[in-house]
PDB file of C-alpha atoms in Angstrom:
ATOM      1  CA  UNK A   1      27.836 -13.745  -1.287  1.00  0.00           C
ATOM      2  CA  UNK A   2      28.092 -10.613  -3.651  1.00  0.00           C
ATOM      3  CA  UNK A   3      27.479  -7.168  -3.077  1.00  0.00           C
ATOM      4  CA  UNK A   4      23.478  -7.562  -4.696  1.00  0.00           C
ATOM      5  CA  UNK A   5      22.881 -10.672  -2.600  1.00  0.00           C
ATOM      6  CA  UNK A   6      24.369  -9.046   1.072  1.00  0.00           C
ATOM      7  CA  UNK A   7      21.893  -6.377   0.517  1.00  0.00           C
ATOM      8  CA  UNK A   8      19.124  -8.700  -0.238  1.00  0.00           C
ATOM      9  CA  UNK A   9      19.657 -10.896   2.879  1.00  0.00           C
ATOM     10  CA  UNK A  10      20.038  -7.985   4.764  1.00  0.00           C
ATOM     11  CA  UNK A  11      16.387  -6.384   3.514  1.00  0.00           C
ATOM     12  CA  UNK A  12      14.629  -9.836   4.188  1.00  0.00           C
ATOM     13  CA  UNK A  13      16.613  -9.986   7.436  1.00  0.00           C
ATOM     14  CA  UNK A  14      15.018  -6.621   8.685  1.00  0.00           C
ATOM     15  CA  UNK A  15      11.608  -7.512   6.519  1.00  0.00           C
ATOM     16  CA  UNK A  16      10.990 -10.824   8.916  1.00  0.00           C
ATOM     17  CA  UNK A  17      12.160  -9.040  11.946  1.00  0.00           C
ATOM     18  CA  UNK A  18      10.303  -6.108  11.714  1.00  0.00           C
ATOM     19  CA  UNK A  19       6.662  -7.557  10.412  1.00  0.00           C
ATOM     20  CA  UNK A  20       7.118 -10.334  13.516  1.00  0.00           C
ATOM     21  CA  UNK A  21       6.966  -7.278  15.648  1.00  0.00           C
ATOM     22  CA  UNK A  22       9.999  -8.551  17.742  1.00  0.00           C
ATOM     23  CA  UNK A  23      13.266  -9.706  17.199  1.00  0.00           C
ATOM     24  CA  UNK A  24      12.895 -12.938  18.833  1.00  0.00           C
ATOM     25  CA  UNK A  25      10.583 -14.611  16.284  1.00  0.00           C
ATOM     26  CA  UNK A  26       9.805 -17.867  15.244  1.00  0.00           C
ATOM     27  CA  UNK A  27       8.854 -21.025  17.511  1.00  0.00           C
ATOM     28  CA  UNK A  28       7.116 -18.519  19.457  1.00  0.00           C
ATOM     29  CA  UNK A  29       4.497 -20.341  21.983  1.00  0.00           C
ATOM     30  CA  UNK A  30       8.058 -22.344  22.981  1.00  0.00           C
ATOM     31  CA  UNK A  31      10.020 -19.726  23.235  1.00  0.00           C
ATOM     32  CA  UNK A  32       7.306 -17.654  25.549  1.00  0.00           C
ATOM     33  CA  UNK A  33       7.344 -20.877  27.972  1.00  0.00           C
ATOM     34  CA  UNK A  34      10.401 -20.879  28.113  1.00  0.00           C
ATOM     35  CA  UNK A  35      10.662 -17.604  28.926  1.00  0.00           C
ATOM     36  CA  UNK A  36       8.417 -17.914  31.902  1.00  0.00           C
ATOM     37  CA  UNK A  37       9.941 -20.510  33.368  1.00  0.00           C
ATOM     38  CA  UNK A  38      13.667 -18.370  33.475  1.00  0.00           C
ATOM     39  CA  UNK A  39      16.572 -17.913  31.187  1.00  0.00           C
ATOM     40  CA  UNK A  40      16.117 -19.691  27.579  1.00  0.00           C
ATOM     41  CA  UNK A  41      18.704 -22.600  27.503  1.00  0.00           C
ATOM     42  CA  UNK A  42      21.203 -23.145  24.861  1.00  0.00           C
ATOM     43  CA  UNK A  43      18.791 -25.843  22.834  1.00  0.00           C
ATOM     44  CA  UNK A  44      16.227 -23.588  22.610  1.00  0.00           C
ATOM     45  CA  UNK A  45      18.014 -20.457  21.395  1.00  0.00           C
ATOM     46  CA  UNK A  46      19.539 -22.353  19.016  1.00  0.00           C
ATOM     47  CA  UNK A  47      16.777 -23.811  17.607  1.00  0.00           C
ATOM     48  CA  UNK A  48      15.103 -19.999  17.865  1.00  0.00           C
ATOM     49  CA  UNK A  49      18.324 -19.117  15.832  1.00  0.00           C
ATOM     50  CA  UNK A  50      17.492 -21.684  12.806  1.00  0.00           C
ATOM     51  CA  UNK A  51      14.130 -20.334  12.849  1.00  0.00           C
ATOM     52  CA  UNK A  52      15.361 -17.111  12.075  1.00  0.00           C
ATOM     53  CA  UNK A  53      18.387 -17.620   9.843  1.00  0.00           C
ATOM     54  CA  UNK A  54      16.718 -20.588   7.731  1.00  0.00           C
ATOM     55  CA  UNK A  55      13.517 -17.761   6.819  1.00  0.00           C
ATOM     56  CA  UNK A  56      15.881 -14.943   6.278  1.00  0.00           C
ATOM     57  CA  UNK A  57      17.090 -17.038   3.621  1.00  0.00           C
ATOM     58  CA  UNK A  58      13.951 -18.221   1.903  1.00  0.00           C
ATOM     59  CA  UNK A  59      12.295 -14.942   2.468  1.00  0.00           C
ATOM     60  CA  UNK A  60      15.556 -13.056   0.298  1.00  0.00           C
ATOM     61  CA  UNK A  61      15.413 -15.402  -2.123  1.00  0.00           C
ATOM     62  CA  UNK A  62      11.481 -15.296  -2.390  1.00  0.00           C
ATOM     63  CA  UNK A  63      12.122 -11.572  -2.679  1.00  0.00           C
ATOM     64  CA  UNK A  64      14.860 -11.849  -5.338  1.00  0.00           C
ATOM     65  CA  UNK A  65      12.738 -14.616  -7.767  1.00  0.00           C
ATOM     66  CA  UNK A  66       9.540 -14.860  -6.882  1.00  0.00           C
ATOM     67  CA  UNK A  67       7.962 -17.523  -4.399  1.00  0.00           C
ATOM     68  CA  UNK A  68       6.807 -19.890  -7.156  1.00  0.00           C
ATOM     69  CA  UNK A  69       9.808 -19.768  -8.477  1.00  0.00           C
ATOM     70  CA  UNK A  70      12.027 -21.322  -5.985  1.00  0.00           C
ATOM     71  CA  UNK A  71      11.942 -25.020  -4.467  1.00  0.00           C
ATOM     72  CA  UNK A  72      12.563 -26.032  -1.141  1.00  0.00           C
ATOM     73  CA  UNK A  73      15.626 -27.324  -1.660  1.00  0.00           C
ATOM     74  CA  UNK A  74      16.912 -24.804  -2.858  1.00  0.00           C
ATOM     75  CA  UNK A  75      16.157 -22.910   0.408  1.00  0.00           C
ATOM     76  CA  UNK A  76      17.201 -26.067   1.831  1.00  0.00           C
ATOM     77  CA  UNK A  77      20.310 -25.860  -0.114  1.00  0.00           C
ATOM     78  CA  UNK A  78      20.822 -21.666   0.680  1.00  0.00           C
ATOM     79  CA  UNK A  79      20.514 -21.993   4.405  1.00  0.00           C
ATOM     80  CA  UNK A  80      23.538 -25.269   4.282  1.00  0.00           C
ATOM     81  CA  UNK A  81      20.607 -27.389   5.619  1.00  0.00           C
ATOM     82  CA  UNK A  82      18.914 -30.671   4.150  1.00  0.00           C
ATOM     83  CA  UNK A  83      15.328 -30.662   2.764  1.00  0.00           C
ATOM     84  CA  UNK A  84      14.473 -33.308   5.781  1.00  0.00           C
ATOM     85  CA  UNK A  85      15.856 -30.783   8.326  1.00  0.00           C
ATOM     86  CA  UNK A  86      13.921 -27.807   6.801  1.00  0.00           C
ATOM     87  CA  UNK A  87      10.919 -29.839   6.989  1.00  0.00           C
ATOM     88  CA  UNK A  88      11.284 -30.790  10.937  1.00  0.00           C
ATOM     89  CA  UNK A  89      11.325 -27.156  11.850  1.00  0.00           C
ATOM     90  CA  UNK A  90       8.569 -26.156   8.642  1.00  0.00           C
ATOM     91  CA  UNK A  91       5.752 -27.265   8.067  1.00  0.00           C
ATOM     92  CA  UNK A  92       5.395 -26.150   4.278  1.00  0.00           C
ATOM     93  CA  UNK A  93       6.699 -23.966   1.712  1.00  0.00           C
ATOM     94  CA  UNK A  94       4.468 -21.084   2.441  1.00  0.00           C
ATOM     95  CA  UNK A  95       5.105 -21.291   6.399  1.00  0.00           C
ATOM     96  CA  UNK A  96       8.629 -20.105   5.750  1.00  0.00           C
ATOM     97  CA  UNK A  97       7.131 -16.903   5.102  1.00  0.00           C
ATOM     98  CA  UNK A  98       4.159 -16.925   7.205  1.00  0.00           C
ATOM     99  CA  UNK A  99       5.649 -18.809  10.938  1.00  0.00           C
ATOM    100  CA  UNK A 100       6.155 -15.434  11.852  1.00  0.00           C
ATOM    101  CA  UNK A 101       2.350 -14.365  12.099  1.00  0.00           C
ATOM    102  CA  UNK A 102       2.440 -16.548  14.534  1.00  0.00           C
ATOM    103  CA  UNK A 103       3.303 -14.218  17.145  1.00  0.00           C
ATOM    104  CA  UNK A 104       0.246 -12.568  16.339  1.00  0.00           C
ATOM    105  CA  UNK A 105      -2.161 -15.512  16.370  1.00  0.00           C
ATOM    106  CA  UNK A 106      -3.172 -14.950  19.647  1.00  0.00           C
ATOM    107  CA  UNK A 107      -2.502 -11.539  20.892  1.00  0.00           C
ATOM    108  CA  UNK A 108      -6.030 -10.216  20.239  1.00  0.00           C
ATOM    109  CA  UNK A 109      -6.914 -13.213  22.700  1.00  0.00           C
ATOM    110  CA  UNK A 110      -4.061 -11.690  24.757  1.00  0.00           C
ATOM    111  CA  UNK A 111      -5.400  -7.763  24.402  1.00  0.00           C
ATOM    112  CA  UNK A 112      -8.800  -8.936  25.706  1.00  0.00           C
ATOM    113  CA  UNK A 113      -7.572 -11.228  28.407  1.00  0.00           C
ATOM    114  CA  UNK A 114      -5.178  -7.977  29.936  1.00  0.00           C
ATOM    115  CA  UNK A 115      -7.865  -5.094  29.675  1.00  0.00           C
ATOM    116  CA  UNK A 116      -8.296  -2.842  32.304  1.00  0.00           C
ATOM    117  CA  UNK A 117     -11.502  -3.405  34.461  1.00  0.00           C
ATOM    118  CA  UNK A 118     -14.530  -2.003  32.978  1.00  0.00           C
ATOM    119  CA  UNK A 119     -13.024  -1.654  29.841  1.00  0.00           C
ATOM    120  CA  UNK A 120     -14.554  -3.299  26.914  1.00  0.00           C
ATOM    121  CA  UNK A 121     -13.151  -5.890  25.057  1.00  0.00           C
ATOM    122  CA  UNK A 122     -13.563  -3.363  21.559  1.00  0.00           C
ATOM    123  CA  UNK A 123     -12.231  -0.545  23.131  1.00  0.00           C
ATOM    124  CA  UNK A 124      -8.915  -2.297  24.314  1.00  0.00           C
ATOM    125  CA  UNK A 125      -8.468  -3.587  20.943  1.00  0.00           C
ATOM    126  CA  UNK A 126      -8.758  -0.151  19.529  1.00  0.00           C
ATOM    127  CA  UNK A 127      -6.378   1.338  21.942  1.00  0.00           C
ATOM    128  CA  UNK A 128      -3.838  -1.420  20.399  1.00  0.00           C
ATOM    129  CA  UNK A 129      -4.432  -0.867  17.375  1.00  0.00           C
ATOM    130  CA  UNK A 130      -3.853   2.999  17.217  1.00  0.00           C
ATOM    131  CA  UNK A 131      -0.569   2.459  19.251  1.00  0.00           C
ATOM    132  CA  UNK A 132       0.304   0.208  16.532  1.00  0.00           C
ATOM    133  CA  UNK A 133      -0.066   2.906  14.240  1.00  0.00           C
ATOM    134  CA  UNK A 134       1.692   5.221  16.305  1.00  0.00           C
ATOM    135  CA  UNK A 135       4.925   2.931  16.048  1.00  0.00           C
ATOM    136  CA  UNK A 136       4.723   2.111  13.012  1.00  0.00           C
ATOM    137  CA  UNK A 137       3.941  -1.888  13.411  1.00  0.00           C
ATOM    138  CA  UNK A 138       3.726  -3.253   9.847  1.00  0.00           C
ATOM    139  CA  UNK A 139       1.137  -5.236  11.072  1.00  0.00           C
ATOM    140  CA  UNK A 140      -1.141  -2.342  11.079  1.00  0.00           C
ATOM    141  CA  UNK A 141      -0.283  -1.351   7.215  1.00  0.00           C
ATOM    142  CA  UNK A 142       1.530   1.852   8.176  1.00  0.00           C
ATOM    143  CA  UNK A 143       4.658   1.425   7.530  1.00  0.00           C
ATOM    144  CA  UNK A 144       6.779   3.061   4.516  1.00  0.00           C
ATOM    145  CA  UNK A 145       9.838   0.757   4.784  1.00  0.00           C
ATOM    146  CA  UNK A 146      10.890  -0.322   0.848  1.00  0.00           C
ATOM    147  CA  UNK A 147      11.297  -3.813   2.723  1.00  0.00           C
ATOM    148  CA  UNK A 148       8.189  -4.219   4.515  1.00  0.00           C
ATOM    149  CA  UNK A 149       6.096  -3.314   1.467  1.00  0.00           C
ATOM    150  CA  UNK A 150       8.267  -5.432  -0.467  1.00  0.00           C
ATOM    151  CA  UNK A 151       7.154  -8.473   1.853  1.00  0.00           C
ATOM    152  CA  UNK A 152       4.044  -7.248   1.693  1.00  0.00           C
ATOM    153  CA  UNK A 153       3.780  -7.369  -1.930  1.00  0.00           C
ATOM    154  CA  UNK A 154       5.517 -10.684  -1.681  1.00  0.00           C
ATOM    155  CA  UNK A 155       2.630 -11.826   0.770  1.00  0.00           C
ATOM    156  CA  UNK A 156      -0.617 -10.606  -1.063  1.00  0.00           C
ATOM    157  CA  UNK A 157       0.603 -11.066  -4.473  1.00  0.00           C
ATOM    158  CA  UNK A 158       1.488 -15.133  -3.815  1.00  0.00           C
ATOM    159  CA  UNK A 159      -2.200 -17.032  -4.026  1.00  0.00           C
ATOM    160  CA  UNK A 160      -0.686 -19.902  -1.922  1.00  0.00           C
ATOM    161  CA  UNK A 161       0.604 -17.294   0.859  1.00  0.00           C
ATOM    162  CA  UNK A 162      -2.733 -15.336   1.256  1.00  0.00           C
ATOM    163  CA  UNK A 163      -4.503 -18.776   1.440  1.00  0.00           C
ATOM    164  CA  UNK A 164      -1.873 -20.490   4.527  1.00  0.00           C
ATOM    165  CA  UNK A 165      -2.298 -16.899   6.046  1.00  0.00           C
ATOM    166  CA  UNK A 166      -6.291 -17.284   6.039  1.00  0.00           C
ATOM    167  CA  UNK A 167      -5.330 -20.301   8.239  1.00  0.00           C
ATOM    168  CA  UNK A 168      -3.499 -18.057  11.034  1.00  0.00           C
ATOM    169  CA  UNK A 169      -6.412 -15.645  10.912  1.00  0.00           C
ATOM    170  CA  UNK A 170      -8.846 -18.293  12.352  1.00  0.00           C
ATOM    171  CA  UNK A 171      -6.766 -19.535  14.865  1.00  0.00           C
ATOM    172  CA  UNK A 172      -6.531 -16.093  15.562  1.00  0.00           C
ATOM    173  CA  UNK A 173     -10.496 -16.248  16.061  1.00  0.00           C
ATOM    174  CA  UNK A 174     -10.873 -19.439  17.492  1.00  0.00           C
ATOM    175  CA  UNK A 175      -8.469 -17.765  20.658  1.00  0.00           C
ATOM    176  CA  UNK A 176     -10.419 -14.306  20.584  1.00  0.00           C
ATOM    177  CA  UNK A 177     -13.692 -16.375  20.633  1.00  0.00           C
ATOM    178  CA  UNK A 178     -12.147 -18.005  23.774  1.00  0.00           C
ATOM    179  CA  UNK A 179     -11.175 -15.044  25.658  1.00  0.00           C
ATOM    180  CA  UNK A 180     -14.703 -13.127  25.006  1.00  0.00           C
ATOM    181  CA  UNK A 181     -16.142 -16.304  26.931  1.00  0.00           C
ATOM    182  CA  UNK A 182     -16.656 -18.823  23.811  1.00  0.00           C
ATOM    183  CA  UNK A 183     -20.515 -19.671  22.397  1.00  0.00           C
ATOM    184  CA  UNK A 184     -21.824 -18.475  19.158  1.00  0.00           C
ATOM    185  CA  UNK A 185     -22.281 -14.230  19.903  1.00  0.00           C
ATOM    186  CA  UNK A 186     -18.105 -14.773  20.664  1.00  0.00           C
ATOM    187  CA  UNK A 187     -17.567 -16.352  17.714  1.00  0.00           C
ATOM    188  CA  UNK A 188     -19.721 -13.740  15.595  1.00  0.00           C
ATOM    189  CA  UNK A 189     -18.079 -11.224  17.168  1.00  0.00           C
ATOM    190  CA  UNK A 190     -14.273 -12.470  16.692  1.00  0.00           C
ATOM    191  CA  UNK A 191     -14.551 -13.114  13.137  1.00  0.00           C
ATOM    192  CA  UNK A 192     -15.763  -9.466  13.004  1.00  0.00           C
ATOM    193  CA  UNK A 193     -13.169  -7.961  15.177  1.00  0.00           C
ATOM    194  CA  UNK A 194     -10.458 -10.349  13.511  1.00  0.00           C
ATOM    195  CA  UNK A 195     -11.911  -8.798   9.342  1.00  0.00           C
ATOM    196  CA  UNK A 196     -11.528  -5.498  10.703  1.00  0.00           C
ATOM    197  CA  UNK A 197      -8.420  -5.328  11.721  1.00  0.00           C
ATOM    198  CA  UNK A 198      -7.127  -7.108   8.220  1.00  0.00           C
ATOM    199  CA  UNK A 199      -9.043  -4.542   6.136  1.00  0.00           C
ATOM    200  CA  UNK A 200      -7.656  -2.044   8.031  1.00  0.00           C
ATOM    201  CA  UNK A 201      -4.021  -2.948   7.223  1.00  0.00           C
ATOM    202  CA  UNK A 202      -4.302  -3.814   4.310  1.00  0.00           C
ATOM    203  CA  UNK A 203      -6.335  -0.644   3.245  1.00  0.00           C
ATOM    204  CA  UNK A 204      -3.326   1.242   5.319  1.00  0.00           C
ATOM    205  CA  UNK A 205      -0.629  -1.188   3.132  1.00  0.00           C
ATOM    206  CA  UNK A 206      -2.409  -0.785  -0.515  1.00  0.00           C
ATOM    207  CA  UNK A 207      -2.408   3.489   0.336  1.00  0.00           C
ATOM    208  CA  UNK A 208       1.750   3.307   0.823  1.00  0.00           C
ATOM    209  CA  UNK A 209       2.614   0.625  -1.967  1.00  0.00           C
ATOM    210  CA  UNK A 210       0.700   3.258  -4.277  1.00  0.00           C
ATOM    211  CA  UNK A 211       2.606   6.122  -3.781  1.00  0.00           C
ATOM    212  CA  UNK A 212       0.810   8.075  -1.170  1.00  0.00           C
ATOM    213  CA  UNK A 213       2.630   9.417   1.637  1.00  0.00           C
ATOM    214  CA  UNK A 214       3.053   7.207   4.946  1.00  0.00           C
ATOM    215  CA  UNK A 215       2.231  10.733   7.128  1.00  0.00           C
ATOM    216  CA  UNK A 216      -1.088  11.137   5.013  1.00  0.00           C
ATOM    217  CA  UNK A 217      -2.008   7.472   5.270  1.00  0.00           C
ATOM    218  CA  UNK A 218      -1.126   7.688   9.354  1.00  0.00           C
ATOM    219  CA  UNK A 219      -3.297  10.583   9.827  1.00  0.00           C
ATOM    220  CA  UNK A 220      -6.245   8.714   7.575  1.00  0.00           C
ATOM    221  CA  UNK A 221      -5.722   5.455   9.276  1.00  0.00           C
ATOM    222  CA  UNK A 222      -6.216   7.260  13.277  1.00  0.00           C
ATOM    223  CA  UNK A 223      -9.574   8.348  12.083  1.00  0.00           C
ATOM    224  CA  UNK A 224     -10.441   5.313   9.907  1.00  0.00           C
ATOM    225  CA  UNK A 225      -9.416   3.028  13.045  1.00  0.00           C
ATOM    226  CA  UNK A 226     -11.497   4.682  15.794  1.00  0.00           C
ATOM    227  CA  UNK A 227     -14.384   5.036  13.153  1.00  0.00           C
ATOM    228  CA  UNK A 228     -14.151   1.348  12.680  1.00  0.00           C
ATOM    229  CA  UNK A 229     -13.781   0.014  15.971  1.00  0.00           C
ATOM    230  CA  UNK A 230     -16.972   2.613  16.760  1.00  0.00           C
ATOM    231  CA  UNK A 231     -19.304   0.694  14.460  1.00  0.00           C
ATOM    232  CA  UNK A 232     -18.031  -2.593  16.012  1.00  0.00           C
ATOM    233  CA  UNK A 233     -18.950  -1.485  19.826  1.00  0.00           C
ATOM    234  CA  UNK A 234     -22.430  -0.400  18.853  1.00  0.00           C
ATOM    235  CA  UNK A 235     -23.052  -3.749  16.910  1.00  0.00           C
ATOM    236  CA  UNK A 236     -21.358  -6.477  19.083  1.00  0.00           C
ATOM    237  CA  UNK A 237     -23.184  -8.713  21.363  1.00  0.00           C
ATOM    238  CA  UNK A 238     -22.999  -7.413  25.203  1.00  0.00           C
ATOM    239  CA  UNK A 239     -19.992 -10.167  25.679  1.00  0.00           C
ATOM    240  CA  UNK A 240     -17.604  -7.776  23.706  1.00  0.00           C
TER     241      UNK A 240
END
């Protein structure tokens, strides 16, 4: 690999590690059982590995030539895999990108289900949410790293990716709606809860890809975030 392409496989490495929020990504509901029941065996990290390694490469050369512009075999063909084997561990093209997210597919559900007693289901999602802004989470928005908002711009600029992302957003409801107790007045209020907290990133992402600076767009997004997650306490159903 040449100088240009090390540095590119390098970005996308630290691109899908850091928006997964954790360096053990991919396969993620089997690598949490796994980690409750004890140490992860040798199978399973290795198939944790070709999670990782096989999306590093299609997310680099996404990056490099645009997502339409490059088949699956050719990822297929990058990663020293064939298109059969991609396909057992990938669903589709645009889950290459986007089998990360689903770390995050239930952790609202998860949020809710650890509160404190007495506190709200809102207010322990807002408290979240500000610490991710705190760290810097990319899945908040704030987040200045050239890489991040390059896979951001990868992500919201690719018709095809916004529309398989849509698809982790209401499994993301469909958990939240189970943790606030299920019925109707859950559901209303996860697909509220769940829009929020994607305007709110994205506002936070748009702000940084434009120019403005990440300790400006921190400061904004604090106030923003508890204003937000204000309105949603006062006009949730009593189940939230």
């Amino acid at each position: 690999m040449g100088e240009t392409g090390a540095r590119g496989a390098a970005g996308a490495t630290g691109v899908t590690r850091a928006v997964s929020g954790a360096s053990a990504v991919g396969a993620p509901r089997a690598a949490a059982a796994v980690g409750a029941a004890g140490a992860m065996g040798l199978r399973e990290r290795k198939k944790l590995r070709m999670y990782q390694d096989v999306s590093d490469v299609a997310i680099t050369l996404f990056l490099q030539k645009g997502f339409e512009r490059v088949s699956v075999a050719e990822v297929a063909a990058a990663a020293q895999i064939s298109k059969p084997t991609l396909f057992r561990y990938f669903s589709s093209k645009e889950d290459l990108v986007l089998h990360r997210f689903a770390d995050h597919e239930d952790e609202a559900a998860r949020v809710v289900a650890a509160r404190a007693p007495g506190e709200s289901a809102v207010d322990a999602l807002r408290r979240q949410f500000q610490a991710g802004i705190e760290r810097s989470d990319p899945i908040t928005g704030v987040n200045g790293d050239p890489h991040i908002l390059a896979f951001h711009r990868l992500l919201y600029g690719t018709p095809s990716l916004v529309a398989r992302l849509y698809e982790y957003l209401e499994r993301s409801e469909d958990a939240l709606t189970a943790a606030l107790g299920g019925g109707l007045d859950a559901r209303l209020a996860a697909g509220q809860i769940i829009a929020v907290q994607r305007i709110l990133a994205q506002e936070n992402w748009r702000r940084i890809a434009d120019g403005e600076p990440v300790a400006d767009v921190r400061r904004d997004a604090v106030v923003a975030a508890e204003s937000a997650f204000a309105r949603l306490e006062a006009g949730l159903p009593r189940c939230v």
